[in-house]
Tab-separated table of N, CA and C and ligand atoms in Angstrom:
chain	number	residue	atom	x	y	z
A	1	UNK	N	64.550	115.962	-10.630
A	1	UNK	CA	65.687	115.047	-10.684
A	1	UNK	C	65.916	114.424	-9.315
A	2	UNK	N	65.522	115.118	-8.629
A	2	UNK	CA	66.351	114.663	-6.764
A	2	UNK	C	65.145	113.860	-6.605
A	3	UNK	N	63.503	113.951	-7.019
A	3	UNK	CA	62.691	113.312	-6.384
A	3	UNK	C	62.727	111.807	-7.119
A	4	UNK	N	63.392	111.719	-8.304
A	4	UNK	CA	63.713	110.812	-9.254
A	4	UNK	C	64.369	109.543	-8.599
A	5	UNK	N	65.979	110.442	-8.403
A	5	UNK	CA	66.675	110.056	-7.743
A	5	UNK	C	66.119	108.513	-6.309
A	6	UNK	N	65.324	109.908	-5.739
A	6	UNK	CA	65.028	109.162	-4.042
A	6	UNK	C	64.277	107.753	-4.552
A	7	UNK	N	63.106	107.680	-5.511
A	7	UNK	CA	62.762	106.279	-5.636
A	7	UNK	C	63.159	105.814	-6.659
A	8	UNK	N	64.657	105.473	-7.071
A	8	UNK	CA	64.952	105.021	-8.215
A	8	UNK	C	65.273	103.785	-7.532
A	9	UNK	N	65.583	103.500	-6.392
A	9	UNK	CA	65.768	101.843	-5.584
A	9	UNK	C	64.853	101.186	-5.460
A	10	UNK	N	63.638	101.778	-6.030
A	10	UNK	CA	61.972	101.220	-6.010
A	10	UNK	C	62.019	100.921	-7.318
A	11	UNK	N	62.579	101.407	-8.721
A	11	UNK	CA	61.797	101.056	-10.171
A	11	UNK	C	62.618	99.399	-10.400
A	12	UNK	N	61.628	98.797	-11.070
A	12	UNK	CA	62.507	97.694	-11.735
A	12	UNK	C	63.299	97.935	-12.248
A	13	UNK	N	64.644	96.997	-12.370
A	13	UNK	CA	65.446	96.631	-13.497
A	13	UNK	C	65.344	96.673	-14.089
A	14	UNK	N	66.269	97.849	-15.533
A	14	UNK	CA	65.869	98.017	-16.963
A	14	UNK	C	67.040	97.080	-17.585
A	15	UNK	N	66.787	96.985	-18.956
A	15	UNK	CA	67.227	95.831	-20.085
A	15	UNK	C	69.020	97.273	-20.067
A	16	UNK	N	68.992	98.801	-19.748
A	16	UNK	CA	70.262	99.120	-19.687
A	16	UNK	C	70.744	99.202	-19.019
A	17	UNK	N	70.066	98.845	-17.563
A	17	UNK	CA	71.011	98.456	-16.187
A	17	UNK	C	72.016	97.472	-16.552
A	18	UNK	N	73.041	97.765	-16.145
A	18	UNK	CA	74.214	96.890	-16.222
A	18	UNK	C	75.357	96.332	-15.015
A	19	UNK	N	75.608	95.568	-15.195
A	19	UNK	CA	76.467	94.985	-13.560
A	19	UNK	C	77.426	96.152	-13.792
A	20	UNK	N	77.813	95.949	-12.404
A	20	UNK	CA	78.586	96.893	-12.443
A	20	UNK	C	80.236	96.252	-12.334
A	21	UNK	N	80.332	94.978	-12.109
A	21	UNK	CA	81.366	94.204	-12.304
A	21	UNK	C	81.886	94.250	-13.370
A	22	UNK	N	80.975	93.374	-14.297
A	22	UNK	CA	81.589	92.557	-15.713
A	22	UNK	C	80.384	93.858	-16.761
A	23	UNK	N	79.408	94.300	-17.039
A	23	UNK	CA	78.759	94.874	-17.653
A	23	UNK	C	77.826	94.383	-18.543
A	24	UNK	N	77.370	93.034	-18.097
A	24	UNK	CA	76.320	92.152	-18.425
A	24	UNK	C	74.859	92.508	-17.878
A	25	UNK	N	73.888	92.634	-18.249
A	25	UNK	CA	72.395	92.743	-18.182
A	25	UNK	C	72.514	92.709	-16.220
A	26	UNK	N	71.772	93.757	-15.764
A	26	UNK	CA	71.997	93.579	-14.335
A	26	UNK	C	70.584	92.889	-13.791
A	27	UNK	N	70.358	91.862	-12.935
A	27	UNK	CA	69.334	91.554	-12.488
A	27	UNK	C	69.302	91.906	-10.648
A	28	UNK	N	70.121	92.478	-10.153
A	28	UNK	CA	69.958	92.775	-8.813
A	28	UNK	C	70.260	93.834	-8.413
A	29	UNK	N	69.874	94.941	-7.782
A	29	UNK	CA	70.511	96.226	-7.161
A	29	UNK	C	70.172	96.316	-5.897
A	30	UNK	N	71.782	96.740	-5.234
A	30	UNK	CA	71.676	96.838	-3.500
A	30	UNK	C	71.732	98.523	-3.791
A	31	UNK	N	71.051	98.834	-2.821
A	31	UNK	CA	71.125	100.302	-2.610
A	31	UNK	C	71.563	99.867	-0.977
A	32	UNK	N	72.368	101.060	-1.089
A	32	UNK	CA	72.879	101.625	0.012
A	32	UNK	C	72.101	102.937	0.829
A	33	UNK	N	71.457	103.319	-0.128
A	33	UNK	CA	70.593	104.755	0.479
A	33	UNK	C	70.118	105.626	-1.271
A	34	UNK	N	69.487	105.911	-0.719
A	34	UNK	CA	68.886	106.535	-2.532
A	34	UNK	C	69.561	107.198	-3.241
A	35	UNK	N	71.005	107.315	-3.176
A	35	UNK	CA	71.410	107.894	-4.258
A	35	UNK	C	72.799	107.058	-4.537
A	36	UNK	N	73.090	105.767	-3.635
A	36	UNK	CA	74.031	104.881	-3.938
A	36	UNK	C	73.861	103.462	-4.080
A	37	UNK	N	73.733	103.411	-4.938
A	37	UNK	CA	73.414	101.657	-4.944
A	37	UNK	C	74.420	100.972	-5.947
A	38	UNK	N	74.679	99.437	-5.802
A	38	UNK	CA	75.301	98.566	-6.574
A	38	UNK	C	74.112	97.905	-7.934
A	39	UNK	N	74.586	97.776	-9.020
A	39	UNK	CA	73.731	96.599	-9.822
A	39	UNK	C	75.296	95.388	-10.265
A	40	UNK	N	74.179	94.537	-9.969
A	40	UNK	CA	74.945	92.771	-10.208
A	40	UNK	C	74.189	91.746	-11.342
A	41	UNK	N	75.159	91.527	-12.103
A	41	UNK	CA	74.404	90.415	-12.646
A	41	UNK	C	73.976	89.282	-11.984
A	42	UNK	N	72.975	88.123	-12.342
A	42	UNK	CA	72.939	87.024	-11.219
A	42	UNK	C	74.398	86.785	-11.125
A	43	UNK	N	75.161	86.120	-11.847
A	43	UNK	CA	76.710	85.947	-11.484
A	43	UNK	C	77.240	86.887	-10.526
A	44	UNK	N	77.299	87.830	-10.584
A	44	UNK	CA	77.939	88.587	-9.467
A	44	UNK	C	77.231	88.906	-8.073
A	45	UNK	N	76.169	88.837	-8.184
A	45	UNK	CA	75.355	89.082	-7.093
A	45	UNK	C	75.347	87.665	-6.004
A	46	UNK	N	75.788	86.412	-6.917
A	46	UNK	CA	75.859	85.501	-5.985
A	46	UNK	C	76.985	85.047	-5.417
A	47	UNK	N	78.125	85.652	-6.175
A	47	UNK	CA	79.456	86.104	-5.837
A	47	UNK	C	79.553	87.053	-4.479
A	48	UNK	N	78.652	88.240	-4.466
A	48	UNK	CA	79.299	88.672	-3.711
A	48	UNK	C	78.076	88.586	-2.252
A	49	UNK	N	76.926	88.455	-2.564
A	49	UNK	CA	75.564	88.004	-1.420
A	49	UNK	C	75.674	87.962	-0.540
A	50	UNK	N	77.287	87.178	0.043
A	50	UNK	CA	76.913	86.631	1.449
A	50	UNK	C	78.018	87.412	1.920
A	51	UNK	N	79.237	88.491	1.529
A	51	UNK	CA	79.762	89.670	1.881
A	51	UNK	C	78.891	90.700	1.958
A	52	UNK	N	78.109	90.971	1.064
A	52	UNK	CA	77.127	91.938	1.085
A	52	UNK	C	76.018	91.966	2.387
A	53	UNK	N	75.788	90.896	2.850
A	53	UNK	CA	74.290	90.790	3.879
A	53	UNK	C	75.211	90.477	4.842
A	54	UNK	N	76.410	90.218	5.209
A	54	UNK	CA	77.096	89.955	6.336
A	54	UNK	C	77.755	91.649	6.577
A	55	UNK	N	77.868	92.192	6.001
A	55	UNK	CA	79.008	93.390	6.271
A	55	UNK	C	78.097	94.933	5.851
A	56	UNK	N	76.909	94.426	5.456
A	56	UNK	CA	75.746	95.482	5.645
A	56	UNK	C	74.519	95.616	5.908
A	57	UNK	N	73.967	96.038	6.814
A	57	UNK	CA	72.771	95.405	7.558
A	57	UNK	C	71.527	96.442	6.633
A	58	UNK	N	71.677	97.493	5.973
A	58	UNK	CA	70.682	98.707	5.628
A	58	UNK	C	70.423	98.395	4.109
A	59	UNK	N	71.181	97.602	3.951
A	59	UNK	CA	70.673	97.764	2.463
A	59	UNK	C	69.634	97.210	2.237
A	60	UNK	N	68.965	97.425	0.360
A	60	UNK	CA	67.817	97.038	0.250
A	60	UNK	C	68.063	96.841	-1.017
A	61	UNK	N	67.344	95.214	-1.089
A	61	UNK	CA	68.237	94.285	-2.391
A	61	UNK	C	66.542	94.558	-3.137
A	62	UNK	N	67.070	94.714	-4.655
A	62	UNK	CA	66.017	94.574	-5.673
A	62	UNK	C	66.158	93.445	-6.282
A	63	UNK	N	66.053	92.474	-5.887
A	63	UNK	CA	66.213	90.625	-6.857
A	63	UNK	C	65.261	90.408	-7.702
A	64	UNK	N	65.924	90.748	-9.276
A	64	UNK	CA	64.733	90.177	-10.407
A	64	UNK	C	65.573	88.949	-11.257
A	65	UNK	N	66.472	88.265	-10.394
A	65	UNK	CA	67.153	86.897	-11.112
A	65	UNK	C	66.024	85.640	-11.369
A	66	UNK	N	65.095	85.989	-11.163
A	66	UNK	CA	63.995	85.039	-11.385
A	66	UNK	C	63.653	85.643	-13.231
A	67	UNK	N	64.179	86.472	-13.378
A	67	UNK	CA	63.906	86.946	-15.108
A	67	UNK	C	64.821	86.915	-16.023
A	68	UNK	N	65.820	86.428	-15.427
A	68	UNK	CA	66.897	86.185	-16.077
A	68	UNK	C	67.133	85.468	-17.560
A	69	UNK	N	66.071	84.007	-17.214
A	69	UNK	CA	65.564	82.989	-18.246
A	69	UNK	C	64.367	83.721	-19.284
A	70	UNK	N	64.065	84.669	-18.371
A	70	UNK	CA	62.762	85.159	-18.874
A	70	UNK	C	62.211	84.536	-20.399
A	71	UNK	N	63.439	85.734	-20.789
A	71	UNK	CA	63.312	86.197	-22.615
A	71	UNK	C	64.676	86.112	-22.832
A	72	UNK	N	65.204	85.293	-24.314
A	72	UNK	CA	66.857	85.805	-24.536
A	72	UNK	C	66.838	87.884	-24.644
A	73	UNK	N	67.836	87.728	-24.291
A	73	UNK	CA	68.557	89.110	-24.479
A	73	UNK	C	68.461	89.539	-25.643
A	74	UNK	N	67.222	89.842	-26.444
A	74	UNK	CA	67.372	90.533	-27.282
A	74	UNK	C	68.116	92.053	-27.630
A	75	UNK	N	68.533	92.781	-26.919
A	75	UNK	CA	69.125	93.712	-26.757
A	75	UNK	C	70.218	93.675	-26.591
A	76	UNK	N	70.419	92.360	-26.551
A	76	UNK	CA	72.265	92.381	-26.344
A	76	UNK	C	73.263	93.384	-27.227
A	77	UNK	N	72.688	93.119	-28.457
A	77	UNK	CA	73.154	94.027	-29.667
A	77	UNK	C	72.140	95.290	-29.875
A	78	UNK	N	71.481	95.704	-29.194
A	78	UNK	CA	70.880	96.846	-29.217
A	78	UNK	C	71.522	98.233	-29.673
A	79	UNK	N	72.787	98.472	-28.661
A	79	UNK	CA	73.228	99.445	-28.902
A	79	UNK	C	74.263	99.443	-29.979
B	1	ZN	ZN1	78.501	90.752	-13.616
């Protein structure tokens, strides 16, 4: 679980990652250190981007808003 943990700021974005704002499909995660990180939808992530890279220098952004268009959300109704 702990070794899980440490590279989970390395796996892609899954279809049940969810913002952590609004709870829409997440396409970005800031980690703070491997066992704290934010997920953002593109909407929120561009909301908050330029607080985020101004007021934290360590983090490490996972940006998959380029997939956003990908595919519709079939999973929207998944669960
Ligand atoms: Zn959001």
């Amino acid at each position: 679980m702990i070794t899980k943990e440490r590279i989970l700021q390395h796996e892609p974005l899954k279809i049940a990652d969810r913002c952590d704002q609004c709870g829409a499909q997440a396409f970005v995660r800031v980690a703070f250190g491997p066992e704290r990180d934010l997920l953002f939808c593109g909407h929120h992530y561009n909301r908050h981007e330029p607080v985020l890279m101004t007021q934290y220098s360590h983090v490490t952004v996972t940006d998959e808003r380029h997939r956003i268009n990908q595919k519709p959300s079939v999973s929207a109704n998944a669960d």
